[in-house]
Tab-separated table of C-alpha atoms in Angstrom:
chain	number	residue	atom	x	y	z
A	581	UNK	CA	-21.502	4.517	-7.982
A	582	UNK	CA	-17.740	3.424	-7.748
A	583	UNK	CA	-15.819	5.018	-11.035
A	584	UNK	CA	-13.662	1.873	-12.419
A	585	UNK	CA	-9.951	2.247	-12.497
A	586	UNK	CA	-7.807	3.169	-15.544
A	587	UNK	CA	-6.744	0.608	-17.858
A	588	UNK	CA	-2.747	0.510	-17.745
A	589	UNK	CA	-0.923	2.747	-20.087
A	590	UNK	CA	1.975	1.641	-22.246
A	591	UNK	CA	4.822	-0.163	-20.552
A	592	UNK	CA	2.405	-1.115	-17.818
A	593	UNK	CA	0.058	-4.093	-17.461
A	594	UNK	CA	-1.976	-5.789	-14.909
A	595	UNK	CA	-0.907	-8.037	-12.211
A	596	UNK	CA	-1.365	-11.696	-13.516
A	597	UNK	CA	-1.132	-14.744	-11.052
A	598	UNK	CA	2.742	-15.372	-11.502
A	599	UNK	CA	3.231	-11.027	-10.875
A	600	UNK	CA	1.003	-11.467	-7.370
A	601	UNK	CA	2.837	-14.226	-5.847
A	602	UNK	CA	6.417	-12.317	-6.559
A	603	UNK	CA	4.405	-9.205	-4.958
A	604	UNK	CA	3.791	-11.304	-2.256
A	605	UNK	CA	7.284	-12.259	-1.938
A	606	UNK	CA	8.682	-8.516	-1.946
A	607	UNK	CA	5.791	-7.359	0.712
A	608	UNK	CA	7.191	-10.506	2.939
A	609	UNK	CA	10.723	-9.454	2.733
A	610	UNK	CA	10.132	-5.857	2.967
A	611	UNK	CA	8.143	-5.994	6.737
A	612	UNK	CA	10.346	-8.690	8.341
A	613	UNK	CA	13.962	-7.717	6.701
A	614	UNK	CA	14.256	-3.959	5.371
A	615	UNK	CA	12.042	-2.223	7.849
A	616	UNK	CA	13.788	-3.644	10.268
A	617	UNK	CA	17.926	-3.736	9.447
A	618	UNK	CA	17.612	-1.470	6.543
A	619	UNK	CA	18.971	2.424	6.915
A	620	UNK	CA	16.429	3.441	4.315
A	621	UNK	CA	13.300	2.782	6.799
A	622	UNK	CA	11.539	5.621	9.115
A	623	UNK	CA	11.187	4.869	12.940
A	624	UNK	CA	7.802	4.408	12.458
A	625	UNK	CA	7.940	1.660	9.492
A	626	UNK	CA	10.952	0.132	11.932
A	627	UNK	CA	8.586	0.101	15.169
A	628	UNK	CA	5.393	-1.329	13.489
A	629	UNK	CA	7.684	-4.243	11.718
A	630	UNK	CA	9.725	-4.897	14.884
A	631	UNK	CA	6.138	-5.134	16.688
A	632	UNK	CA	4.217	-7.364	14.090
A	633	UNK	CA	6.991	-10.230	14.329
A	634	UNK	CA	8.435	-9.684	18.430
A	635	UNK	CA	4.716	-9.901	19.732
A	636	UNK	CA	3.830	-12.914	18.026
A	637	UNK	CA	6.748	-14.297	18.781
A	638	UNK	CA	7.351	-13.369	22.452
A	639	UNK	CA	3.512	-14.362	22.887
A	640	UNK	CA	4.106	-17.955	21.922
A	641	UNK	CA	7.818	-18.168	23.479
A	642	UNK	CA	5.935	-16.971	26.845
A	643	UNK	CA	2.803	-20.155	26.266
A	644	UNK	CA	5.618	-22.597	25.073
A	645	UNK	CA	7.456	-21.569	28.588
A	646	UNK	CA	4.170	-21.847	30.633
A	647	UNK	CA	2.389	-24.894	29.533
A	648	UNK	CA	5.024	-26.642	27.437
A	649	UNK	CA	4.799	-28.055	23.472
A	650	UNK	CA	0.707	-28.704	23.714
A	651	UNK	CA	0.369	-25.472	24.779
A	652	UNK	CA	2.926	-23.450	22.128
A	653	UNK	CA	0.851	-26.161	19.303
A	654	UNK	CA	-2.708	-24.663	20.862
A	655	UNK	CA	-1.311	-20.954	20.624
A	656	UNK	CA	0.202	-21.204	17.232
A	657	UNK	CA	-3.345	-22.376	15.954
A	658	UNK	CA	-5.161	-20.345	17.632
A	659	UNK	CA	-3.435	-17.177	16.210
A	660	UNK	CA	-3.217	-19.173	12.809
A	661	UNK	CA	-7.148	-18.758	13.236
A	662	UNK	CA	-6.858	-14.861	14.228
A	663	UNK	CA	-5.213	-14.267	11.036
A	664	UNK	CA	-7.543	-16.522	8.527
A	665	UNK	CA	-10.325	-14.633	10.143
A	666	UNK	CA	-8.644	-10.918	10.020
A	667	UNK	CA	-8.362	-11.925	6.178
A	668	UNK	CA	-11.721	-12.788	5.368
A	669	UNK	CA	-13.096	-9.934	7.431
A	670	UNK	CA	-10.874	-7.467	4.928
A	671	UNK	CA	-12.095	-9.616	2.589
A	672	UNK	CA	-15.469	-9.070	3.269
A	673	UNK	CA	-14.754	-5.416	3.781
A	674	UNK	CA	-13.642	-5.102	0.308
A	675	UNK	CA	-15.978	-6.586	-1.626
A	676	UNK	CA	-17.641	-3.797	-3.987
A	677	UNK	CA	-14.790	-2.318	-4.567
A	678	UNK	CA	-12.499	-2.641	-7.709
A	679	UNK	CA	-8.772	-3.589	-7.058
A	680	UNK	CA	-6.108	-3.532	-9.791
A	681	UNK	CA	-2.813	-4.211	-9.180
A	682	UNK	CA	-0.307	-2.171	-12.073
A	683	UNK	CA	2.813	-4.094	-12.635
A	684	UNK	CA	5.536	-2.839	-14.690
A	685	UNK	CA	6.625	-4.853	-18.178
A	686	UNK	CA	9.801	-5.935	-16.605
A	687	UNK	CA	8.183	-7.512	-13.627
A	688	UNK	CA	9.921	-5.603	-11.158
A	689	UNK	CA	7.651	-3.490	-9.397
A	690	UNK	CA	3.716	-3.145	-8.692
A	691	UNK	CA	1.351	-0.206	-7.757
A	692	UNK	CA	-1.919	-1.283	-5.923
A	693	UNK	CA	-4.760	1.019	-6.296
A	694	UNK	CA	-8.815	0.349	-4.795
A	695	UNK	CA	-11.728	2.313	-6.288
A	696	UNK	CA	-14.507	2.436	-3.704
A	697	UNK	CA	-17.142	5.646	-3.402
A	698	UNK	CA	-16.266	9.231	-4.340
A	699	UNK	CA	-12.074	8.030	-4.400
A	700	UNK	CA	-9.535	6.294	-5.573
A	701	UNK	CA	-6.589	4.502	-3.045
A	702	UNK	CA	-2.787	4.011	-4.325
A	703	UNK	CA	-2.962	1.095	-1.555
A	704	UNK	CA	0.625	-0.356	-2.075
A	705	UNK	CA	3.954	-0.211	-3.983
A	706	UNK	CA	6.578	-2.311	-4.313
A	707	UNK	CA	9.639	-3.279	-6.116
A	708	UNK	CA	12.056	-5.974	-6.401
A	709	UNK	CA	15.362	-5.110	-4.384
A	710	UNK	CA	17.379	-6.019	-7.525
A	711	UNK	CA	15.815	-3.161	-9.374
A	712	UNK	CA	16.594	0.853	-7.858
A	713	UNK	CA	14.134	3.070	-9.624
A	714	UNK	CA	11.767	0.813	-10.526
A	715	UNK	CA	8.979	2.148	-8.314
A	716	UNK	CA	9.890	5.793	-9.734
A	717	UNK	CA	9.823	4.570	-13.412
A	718	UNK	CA	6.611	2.890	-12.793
A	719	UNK	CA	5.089	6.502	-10.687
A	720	UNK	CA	6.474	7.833	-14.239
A	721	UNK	CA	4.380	5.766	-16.548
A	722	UNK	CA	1.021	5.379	-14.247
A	723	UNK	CA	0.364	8.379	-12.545
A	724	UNK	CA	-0.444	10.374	-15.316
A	725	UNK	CA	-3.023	8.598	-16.305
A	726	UNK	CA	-4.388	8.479	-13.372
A	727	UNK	CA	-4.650	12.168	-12.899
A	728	UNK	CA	-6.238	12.183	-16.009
A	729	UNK	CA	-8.954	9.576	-15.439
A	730	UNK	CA	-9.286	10.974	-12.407
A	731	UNK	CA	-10.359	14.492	-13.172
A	732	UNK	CA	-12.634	12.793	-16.371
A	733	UNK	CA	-14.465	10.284	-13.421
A	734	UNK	CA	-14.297	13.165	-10.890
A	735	UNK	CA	-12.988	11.597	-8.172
A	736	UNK	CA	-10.226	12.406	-5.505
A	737	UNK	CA	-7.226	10.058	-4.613
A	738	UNK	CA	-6.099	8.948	-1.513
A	739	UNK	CA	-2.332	7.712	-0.400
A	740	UNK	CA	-0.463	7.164	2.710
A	741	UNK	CA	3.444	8.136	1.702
A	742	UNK	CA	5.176	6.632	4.193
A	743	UNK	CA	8.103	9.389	4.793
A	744	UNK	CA	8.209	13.128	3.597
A	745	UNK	CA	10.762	12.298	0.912
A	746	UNK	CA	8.196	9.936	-1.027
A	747	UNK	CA	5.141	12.544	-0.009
A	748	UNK	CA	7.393	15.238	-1.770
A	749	UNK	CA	7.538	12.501	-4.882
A	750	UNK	CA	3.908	12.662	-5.498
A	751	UNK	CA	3.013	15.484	-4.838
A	752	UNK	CA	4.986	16.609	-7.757
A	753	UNK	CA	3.968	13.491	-9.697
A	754	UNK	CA	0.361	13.988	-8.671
A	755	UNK	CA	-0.398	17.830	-9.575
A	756	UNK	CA	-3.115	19.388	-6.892
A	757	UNK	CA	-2.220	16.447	-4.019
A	758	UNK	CA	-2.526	17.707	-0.827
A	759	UNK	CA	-0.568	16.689	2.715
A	760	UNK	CA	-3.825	16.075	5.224
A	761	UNK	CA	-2.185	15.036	8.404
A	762	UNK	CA	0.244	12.142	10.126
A	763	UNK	CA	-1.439	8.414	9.614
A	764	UNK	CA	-1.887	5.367	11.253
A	765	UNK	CA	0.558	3.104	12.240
A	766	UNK	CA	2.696	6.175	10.361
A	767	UNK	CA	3.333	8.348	7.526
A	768	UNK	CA	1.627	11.056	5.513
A	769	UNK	CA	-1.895	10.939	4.843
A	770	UNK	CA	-2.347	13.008	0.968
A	771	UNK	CA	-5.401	13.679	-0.691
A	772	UNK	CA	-5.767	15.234	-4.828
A	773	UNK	CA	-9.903	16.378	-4.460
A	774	UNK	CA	-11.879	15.309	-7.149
A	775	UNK	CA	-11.988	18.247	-10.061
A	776	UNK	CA	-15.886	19.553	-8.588
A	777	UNK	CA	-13.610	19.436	-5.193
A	778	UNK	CA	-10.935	21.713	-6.701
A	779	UNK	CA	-13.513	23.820	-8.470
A	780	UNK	CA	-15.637	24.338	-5.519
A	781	UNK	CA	-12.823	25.599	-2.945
A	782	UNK	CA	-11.269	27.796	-5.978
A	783	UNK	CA	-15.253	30.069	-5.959
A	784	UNK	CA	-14.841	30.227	-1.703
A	785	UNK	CA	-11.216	31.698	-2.601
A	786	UNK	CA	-12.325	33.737	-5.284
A	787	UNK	CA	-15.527	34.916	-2.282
């Protein structure tokens, strides 16, 4: 049975229609401007940006070259296709799970988190550019409760920081979350076990 996510504490609310579509906006300009030109981005967040806009792109420069304008209009709706079907396949994939998307009161930055088994996923974050901090204040206000509910729904959360210096960030924010291994395309895979999780590896230590 999937444990249902916390309700948002004070200062926090969640995501109405108006709060998605500026998420949108921020997840746009984030993958095709700051991971690319940006100083604050890791190689890896630079390489998988840099490859989700040049391949499309060189892919339908290289048709348009070889068969003309019918055959760049063909390509560009055929990979229009590719992507409506990706979508409703992760769609379809996430249906029986819970999603909530936390959204601070100012509107300037959202934490995405999935519920789904024995765990809980932090799936996104992200801020407006106009706004420095606002993802911390927002870690500030949320994750506490969610490492209380957490521990009273025993179950473990799951994260992918994407360099060490925001993996160092919750794992102070996040008491008992651990650093499992590199992820894919990058960054830190992090795990906090459940409370019977913690509880059972603390009796093989004590053993």
């Amino acid at each position: 049975m999937t444990a249902p996510l916390p309700d948002p504490p004070a200062g926090v609310h969640l995501a109405t229609r108006s709060d998605r579509i500026r998420e949108a906006g921020w997840v746009f300009r984030s993958l095709l401007w700051e991971r690319i030109f940006t100083r604050r981005s890791t190689s890896g967040q630079r390489i998988f940006s840099l490859a989700i806009v040049l391949i499309p792109l060189g892919a339908l420069w290289y048709i348009g070259w070889r068969d003309g304008i019918r055959g760049l209009i063909i390509a560009a709706l055929v990979l229009l296709a590719v992507l409506a079907l990706c979508a409703g396949l992760l769609r379809r994939q996430q249906r029986g799970t819970q999603t909530r998307v936390y959204v601070l009161d100012d509107h300037t930055a959202t934490l995405t988190m999935t519920s789904n088994g024995d765990y809980w996923t932090i799936a996104g974050h992200n801020r407006s550019r106009r706004a420095p901090g606002a993802g911390e204040r927002l870690q500030d206000q949320l994750l506490p409760t969610v490492s209380v509910a957490a521990d009273r729904a025993d179950v473990g959360v799951r994260l992918t920081a994407a360099a060490p210096k925001l993996a160092d960030r919750y794992a102070h924010k996040l008491p008992g979350l651990l650093m499992i291994g590199p992820a894919v395309p990058y960054g830190i895979q992090m795990y906090r076990p459940s409370l019977t999780q913690r509880r059972v590896v603390s009796v093989d230590e004590l053993e």
